Short mmCIF file of C-alpha atoms in Angstrom, two decimals:
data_model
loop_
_atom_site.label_atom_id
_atom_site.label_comp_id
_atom_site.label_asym_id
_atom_site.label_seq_id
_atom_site.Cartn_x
_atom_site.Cartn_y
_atom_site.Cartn_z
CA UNK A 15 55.94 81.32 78.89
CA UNK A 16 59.77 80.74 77.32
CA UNK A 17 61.89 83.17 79.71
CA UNK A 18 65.69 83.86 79.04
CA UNK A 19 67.46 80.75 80.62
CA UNK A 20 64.55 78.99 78.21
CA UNK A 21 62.56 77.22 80.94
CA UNK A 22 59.17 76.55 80.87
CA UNK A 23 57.69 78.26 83.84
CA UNK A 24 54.49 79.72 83.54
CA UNK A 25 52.25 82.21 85.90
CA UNK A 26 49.42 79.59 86.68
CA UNK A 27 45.65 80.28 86.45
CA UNK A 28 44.24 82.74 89.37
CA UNK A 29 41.61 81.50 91.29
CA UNK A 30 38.39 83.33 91.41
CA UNK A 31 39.05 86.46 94.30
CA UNK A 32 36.80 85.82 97.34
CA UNK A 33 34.52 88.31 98.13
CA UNK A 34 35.15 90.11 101.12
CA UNK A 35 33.61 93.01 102.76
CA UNK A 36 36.15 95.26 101.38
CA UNK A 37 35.54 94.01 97.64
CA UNK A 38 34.70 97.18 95.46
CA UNK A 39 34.60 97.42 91.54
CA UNK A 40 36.99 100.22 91.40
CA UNK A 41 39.86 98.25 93.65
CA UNK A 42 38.94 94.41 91.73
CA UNK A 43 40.10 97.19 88.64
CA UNK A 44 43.11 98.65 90.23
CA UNK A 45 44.22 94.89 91.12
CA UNK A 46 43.84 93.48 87.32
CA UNK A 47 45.68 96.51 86.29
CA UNK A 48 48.34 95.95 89.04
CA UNK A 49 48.55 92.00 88.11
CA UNK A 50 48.82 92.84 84.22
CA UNK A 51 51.40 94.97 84.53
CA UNK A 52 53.48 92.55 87.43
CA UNK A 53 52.85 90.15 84.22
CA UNK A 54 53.88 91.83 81.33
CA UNK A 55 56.32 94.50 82.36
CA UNK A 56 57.88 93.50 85.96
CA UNK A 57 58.59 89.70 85.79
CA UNK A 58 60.24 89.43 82.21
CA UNK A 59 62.59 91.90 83.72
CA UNK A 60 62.66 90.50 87.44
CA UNK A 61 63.83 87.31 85.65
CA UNK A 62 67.01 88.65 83.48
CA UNK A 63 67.81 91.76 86.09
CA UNK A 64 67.31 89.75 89.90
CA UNK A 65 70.23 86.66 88.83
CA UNK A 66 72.75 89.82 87.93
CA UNK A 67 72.02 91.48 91.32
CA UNK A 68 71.09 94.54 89.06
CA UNK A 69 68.80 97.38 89.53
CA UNK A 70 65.30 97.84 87.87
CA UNK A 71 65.71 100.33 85.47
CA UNK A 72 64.63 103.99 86.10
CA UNK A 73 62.43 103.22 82.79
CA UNK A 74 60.29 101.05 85.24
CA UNK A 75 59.90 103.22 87.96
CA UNK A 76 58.71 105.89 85.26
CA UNK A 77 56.37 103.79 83.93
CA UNK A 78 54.82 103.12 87.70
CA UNK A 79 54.86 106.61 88.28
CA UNK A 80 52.78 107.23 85.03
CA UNK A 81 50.24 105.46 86.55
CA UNK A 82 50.12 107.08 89.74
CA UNK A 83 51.37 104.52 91.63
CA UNK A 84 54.01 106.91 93.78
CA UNK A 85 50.80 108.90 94.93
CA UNK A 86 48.07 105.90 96.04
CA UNK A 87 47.94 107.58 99.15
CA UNK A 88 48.06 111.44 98.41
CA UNK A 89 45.14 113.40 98.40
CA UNK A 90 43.77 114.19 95.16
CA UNK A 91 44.20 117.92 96.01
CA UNK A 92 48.13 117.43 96.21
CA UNK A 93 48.25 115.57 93.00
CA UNK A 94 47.78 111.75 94.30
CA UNK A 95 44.67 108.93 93.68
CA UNK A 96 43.28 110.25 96.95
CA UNK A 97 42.98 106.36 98.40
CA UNK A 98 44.16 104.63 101.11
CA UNK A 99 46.35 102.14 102.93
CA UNK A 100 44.09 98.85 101.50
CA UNK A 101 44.65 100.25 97.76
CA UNK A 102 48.48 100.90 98.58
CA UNK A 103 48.94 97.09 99.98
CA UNK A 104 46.66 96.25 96.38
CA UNK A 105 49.12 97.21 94.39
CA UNK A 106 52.13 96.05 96.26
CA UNK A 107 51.21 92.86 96.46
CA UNK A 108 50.62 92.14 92.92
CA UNK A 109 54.13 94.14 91.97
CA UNK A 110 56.08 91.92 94.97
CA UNK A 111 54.22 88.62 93.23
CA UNK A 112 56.18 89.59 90.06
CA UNK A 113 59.43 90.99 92.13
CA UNK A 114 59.85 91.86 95.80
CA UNK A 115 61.70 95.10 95.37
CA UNK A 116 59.52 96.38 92.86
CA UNK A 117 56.63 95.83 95.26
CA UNK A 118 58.90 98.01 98.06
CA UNK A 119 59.78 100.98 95.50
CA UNK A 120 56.13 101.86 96.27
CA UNK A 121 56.91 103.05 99.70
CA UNK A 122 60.03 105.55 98.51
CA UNK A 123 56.44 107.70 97.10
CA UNK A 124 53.75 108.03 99.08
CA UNK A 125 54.40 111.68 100.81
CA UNK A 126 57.82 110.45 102.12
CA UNK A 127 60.13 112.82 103.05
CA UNK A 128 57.47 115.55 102.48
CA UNK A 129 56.79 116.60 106.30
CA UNK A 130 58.56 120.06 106.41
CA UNK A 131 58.29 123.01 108.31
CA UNK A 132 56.81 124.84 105.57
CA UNK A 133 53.02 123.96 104.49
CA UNK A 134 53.56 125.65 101.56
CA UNK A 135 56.69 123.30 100.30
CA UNK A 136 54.93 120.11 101.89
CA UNK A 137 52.77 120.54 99.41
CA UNK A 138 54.77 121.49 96.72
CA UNK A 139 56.51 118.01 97.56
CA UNK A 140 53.87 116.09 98.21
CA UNK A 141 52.44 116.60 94.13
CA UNK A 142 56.46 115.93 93.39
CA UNK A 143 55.96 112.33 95.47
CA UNK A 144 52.62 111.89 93.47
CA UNK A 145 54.37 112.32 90.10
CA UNK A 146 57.01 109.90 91.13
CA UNK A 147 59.43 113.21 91.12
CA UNK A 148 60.36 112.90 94.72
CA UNK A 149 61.18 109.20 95.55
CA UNK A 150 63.54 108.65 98.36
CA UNK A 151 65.47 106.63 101.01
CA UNK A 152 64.67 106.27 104.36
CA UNK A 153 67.44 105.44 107.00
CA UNK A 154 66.30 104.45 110.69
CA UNK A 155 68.70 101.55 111.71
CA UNK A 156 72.68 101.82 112.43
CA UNK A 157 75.49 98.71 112.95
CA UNK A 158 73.80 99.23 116.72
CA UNK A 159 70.17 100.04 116.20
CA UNK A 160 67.87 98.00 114.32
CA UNK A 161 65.35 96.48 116.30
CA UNK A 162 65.75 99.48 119.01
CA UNK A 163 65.57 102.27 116.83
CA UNK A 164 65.58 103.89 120.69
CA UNK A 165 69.18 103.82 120.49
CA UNK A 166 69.91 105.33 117.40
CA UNK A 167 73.36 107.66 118.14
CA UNK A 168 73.88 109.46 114.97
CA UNK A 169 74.67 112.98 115.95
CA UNK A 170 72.78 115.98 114.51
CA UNK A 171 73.95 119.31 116.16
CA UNK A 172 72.72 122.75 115.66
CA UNK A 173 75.33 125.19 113.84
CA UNK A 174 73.78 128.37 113.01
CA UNK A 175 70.71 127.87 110.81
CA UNK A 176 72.16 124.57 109.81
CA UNK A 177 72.22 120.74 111.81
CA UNK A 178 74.98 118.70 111.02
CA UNK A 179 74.96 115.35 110.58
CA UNK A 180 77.72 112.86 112.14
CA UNK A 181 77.36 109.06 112.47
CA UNK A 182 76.96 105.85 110.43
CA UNK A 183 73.10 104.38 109.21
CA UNK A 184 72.56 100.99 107.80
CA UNK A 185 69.92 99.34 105.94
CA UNK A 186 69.24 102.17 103.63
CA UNK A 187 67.52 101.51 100.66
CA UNK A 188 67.49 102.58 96.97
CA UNK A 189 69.77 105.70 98.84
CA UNK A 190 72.31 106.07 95.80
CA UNK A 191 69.08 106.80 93.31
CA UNK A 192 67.16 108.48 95.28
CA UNK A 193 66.64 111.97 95.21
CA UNK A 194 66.98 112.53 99.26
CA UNK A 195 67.64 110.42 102.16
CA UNK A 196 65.33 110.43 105.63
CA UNK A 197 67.77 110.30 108.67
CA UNK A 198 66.69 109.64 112.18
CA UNK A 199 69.45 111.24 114.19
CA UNK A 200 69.57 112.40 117.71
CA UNK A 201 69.64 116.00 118.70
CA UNK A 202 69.88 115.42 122.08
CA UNK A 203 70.76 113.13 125.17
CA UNK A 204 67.15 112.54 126.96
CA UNK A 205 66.91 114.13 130.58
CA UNK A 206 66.09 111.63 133.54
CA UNK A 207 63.04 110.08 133.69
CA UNK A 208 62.36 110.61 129.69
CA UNK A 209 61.94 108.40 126.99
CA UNK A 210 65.08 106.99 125.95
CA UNK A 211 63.79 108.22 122.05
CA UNK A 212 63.57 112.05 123.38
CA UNK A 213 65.77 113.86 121.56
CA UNK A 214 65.32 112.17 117.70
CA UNK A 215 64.43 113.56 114.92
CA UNK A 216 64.07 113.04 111.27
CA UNK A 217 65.93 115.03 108.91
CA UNK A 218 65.63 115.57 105.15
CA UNK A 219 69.35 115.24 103.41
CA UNK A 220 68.73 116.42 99.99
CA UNK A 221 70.88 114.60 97.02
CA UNK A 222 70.86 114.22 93.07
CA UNK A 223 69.85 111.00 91.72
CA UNK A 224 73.16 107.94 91.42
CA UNK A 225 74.95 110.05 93.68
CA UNK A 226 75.51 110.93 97.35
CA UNK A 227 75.86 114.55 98.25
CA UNK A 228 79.04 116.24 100.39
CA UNK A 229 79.73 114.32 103.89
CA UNK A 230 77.77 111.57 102.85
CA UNK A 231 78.93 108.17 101.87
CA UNK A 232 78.02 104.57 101.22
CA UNK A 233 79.11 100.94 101.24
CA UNK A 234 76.84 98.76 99.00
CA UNK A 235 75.44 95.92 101.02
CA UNK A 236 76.00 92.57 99.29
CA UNK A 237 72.90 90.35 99.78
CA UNK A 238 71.48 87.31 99.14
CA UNK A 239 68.22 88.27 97.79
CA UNK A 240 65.99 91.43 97.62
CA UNK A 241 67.66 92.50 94.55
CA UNK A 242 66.85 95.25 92.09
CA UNK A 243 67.76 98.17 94.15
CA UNK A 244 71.04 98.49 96.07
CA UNK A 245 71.01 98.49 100.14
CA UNK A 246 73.94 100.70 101.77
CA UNK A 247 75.67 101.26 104.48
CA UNK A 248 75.97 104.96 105.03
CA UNK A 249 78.53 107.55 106.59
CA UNK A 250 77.59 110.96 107.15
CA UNK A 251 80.74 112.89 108.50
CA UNK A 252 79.40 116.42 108.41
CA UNK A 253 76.34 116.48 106.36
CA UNK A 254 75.08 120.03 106.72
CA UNK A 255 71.26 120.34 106.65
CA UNK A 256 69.20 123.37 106.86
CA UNK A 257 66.52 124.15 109.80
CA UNK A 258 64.15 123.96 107.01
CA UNK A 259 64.75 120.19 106.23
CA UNK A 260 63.98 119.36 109.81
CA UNK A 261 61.17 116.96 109.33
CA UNK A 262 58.03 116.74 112.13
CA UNK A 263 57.21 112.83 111.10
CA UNK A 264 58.52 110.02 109.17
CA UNK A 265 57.18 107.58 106.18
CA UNK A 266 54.60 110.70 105.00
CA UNK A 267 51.44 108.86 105.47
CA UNK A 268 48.84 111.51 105.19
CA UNK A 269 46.70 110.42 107.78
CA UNK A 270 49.48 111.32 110.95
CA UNK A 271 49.33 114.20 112.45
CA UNK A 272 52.16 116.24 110.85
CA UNK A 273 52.47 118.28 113.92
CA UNK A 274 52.80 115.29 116.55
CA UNK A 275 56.71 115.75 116.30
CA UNK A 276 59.64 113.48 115.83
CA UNK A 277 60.20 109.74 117.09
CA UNK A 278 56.03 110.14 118.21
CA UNK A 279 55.03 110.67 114.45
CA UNK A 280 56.85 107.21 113.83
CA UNK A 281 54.10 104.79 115.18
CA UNK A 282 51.72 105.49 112.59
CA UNK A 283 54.07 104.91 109.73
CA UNK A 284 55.74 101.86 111.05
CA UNK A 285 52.17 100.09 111.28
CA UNK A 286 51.44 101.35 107.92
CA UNK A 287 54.59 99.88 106.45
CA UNK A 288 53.71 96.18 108.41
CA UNK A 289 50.97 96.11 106.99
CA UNK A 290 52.53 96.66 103.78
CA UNK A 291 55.21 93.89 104.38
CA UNK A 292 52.56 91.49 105.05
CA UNK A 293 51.23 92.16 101.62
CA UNK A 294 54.24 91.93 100.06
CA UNK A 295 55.00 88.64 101.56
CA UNK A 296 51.62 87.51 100.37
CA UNK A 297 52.57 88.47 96.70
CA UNK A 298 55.79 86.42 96.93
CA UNK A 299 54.07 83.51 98.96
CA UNK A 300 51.10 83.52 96.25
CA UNK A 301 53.91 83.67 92.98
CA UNK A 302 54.48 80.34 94.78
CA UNK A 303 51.72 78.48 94.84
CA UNK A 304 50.84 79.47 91.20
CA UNK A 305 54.46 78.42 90.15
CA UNK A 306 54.20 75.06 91.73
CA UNK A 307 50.67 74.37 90.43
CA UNK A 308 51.90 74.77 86.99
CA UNK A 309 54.87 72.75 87.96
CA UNK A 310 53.01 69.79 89.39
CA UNK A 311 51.33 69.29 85.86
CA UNK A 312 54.16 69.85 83.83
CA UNK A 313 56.51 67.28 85.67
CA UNK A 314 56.10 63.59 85.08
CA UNK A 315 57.25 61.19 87.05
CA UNK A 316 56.44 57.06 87.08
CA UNK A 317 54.10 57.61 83.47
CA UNK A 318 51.97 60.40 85.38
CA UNK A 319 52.70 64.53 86.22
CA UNK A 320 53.12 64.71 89.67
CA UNK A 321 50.25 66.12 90.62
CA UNK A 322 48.14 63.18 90.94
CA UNK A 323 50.30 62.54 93.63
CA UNK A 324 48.01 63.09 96.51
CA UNK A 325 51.32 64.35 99.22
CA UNK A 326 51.90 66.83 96.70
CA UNK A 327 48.07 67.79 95.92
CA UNK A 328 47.93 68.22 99.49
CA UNK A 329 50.73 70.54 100.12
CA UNK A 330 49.57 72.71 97.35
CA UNK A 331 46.36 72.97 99.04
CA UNK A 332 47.80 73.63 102.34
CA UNK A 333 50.09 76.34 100.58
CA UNK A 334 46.99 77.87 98.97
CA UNK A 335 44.96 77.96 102.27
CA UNK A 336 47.90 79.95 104.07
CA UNK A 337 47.96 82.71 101.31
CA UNK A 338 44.56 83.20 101.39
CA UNK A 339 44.15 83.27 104.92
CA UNK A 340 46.98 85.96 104.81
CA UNK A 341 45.54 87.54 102.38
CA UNK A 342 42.10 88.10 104.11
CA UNK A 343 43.90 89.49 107.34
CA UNK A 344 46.16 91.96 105.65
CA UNK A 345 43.03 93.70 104.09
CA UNK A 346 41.28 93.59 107.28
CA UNK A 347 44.07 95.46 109.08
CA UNK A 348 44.97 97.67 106.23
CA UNK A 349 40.99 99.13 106.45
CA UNK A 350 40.78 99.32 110.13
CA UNK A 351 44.40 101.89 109.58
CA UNK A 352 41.44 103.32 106.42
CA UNK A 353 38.83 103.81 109.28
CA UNK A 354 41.71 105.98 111.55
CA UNK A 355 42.36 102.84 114.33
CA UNK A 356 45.32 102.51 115.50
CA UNK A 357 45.45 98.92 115.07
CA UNK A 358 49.31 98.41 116.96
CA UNK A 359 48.71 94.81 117.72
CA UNK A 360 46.75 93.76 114.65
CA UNK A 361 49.97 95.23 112.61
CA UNK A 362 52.23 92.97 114.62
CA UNK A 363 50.10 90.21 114.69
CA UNK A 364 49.85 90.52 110.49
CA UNK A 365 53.32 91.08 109.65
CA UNK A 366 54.12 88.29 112.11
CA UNK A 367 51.78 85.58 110.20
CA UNK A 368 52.22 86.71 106.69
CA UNK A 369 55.92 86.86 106.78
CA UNK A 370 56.60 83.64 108.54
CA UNK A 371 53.56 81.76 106.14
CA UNK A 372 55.52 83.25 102.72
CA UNK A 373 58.96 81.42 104.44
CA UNK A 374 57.28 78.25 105.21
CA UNK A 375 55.33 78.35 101.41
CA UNK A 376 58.23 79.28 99.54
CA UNK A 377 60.33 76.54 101.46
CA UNK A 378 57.57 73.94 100.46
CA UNK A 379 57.69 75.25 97.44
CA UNK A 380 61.01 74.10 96.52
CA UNK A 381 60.72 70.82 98.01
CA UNK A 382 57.71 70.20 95.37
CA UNK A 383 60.25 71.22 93.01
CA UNK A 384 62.71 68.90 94.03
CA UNK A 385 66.19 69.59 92.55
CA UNK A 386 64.72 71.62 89.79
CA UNK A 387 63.92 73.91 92.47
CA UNK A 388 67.56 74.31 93.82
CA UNK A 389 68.58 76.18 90.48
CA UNK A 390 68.56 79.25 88.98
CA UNK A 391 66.30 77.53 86.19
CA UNK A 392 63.61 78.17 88.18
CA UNK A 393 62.30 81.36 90.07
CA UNK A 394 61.18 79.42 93.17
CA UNK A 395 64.31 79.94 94.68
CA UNK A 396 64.46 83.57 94.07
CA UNK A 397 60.70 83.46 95.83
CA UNK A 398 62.25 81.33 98.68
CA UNK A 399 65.09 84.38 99.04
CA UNK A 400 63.24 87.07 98.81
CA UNK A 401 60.53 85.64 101.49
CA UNK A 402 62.85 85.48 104.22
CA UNK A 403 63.74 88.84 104.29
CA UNK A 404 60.41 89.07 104.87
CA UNK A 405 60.56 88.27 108.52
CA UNK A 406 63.70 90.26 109.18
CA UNK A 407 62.92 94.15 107.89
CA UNK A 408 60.18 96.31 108.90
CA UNK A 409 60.92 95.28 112.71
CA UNK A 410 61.70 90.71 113.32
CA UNK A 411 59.15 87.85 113.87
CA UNK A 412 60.48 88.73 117.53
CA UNK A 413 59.83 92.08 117.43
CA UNK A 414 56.18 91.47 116.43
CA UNK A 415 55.58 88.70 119.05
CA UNK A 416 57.19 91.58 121.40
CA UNK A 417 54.97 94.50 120.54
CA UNK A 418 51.78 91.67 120.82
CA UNK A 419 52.49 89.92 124.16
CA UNK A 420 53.41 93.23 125.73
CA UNK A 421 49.86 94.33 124.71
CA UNK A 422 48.54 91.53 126.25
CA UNK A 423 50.54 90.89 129.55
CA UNK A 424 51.73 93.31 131.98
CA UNK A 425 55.42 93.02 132.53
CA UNK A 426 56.29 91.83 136.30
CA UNK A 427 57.13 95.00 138.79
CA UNK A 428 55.98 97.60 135.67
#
């Protein structure tokens, strides 16, 4: 295909799916339809849209939301496909093949920001998040708590029927379009001898869309890659909130317990959504491997294309190994979350290997590219960009190989 820079860069050939115990007809259909539209609709505009650091148009999202997309993992009685965490990470990682953030937007649906006091509005909300009509921000880390979310100090203090917000959160994306923003804010210093997380809570801040509501403001985040929705930096100096939008859980995945409570409900969610990375790191990882296969026949070099060379056949193979191997793991985690495990370590252990394999691919990637691949000409570098994000949100490589080995080896004295 003849993008807009006019380069030649073409979506090679998939290979033949392996069949895995977790191979149905209906999902091998909700993956072609995923990949067509990734084809068609998301990459033609991931490659005008991600070199102007501009945001996918609302026109996209729509057109996702159509589909049901927002509502994967709503039950069919509130509105959503009824299916589960494997279908979600389906679709994501065919979307993040074609463009990362479009991959991510996924997770702004889903039953987020639908865990209110009221059953009655949950639901109401949760068909909204099905429709696409309810897609939001979520805000967890500050300029002092990424990694230890434990130490979130954002201030939310009872006034009346009202909380109020005080306190600055970073990392919060697609806030400015969004129609509310999640805030994890403390209510309370813990007591001795608690938890150093007693006391947070999620909170709903309600907003229009490309706009931030009173007390609330933000500082776009200039990045290198992950473009096509902005990232802020956000400063809530009084941001009044009603009892009502008091949430009891985060991330609204429908199999938590909604009535498990603040920072606990967490855990479920942020396994869900490493899982989810992994798959999306996949989908940039396997864009490529398919880029640089039809690379390595297009490019001649000393009268022959450069893949007879057998160094480069080799990496390609190597490249294509990793992403499968990836691949196979994410949907083995992403059922056992299906079948109701808990699966802590195995989410770790996934987001750890798929994120670090899609930085180490893309990398190679570029080298088979050669100088070709240190343009703009090309979208292996905006691969390459995107992948190493990768390792960094949804909790570090070190976090990961923290959560594991303290699963593993009891810590001296504890």
């Amino acid at each position: 295909m003849t993008d807009f820079a006019g380069r030649k860069d073409s979506v090679a050939p998939q290979p033949p799916e392996l069949i895995s115990p977790w191979h149905t007809p209906e999902r091998a259909a909700l993956q072609e339809e995923a990949r067509r539209f990734a084809h068609d609709t998301v990459l033609p505009l991931a490659d005008e849209l991600d070199r102007q650091k501009a945001e996918m148009p609302r026109s996209l999202i729509d057109a996702m939301a159509g589909k049901g997309w927002f509502g994967i993992t709503i039950p069919e009685a509130q509105g959503g496909l009824g299916l589960g965490v494997f279908e979600y990470c389906l679709v994501s990682e065919e979307l993040a093949r074609a463009w990362l953030s479009v991959g991510s937007i996924l997770a702004r649906g889903q039953g987020l920001g639908t865990q209110t006091l009221d059953p009655d509005r949950r639901a109401d909300l949760l068909r909204r998040s099905a429709k696409g009509q309810w897609i939001g921000s979520i805000s967890l880390s500050e300029p002092n708590a990424g990694s230890d979310l434990a130490g979130v100090q954002t201030r939310a203090v009872r006034e009346g029927d009202d909380w109020v917000l005080t306190g600055t959160k970073r990392w919060a994306g697609f806030a400015k379009g969004a129609d509310f923003v999640e805030v994890l804010a403390r209510t309370r210093d813990p007591e001795p001898g608690e938890s150093r997380s007693a006391g947070l809570e999620p909170f709903l801040v309600l907003k229009e869309r490309d706009s931030f509501p009173p007390g609330m403001t933000g500082r776009v985040i200039d990045k290198i890659g992950y473009h096509g929705f902005e990232t802020f930096e956000l400063t809530l100096d009084g941001v009044r909130v009603p009892e009502s939008d008091r949430l009891t859980g985060l991330y609204g995945d429908q199999g938590a317990d909604a009535d498990s409570g603040g920072f606990a409900a967490v855990q479920r969610g942020l396994n869900i959504a490493r899982v989810h990375t992994a798959a999306r790191a996949v989908g940039v990882a396997r864009a490529a491997v398919e880029d640089s296969q039809a690379y390595l026949q297009e490019r001649v070099q000393f009268g022959h294309p450069i893949g007879d060379f057998q160094a480069l056949r080799f990496a390609l193979a190597d490249m294509a190994a990793d992403v499968a191997q990836a691949r196979a793991y994410w949907q083995q985690v992403a059922h056992l979350l299906d079948q109701g495990e808990a699966a802590e370590s195995e989410s770790a252990m996934v987001k750890l290997l798929a994120t670090e394999m899609a930085v180490r691919v893309t990398n190679q990637a570029m080298q088979l590219h050669g100088g070709n691949g240190y343009t703009t000409e090309r979208r292996v570098e905006r691969y390459w960009r995107d992948a190493r994000l990768t390792t960094i949100f949804e909790g570090t490589s070190e976090i990961q190989r923290r959560i594991i080995s303290d699963r593993m080896l009891p810590r001296a004295g504890g």
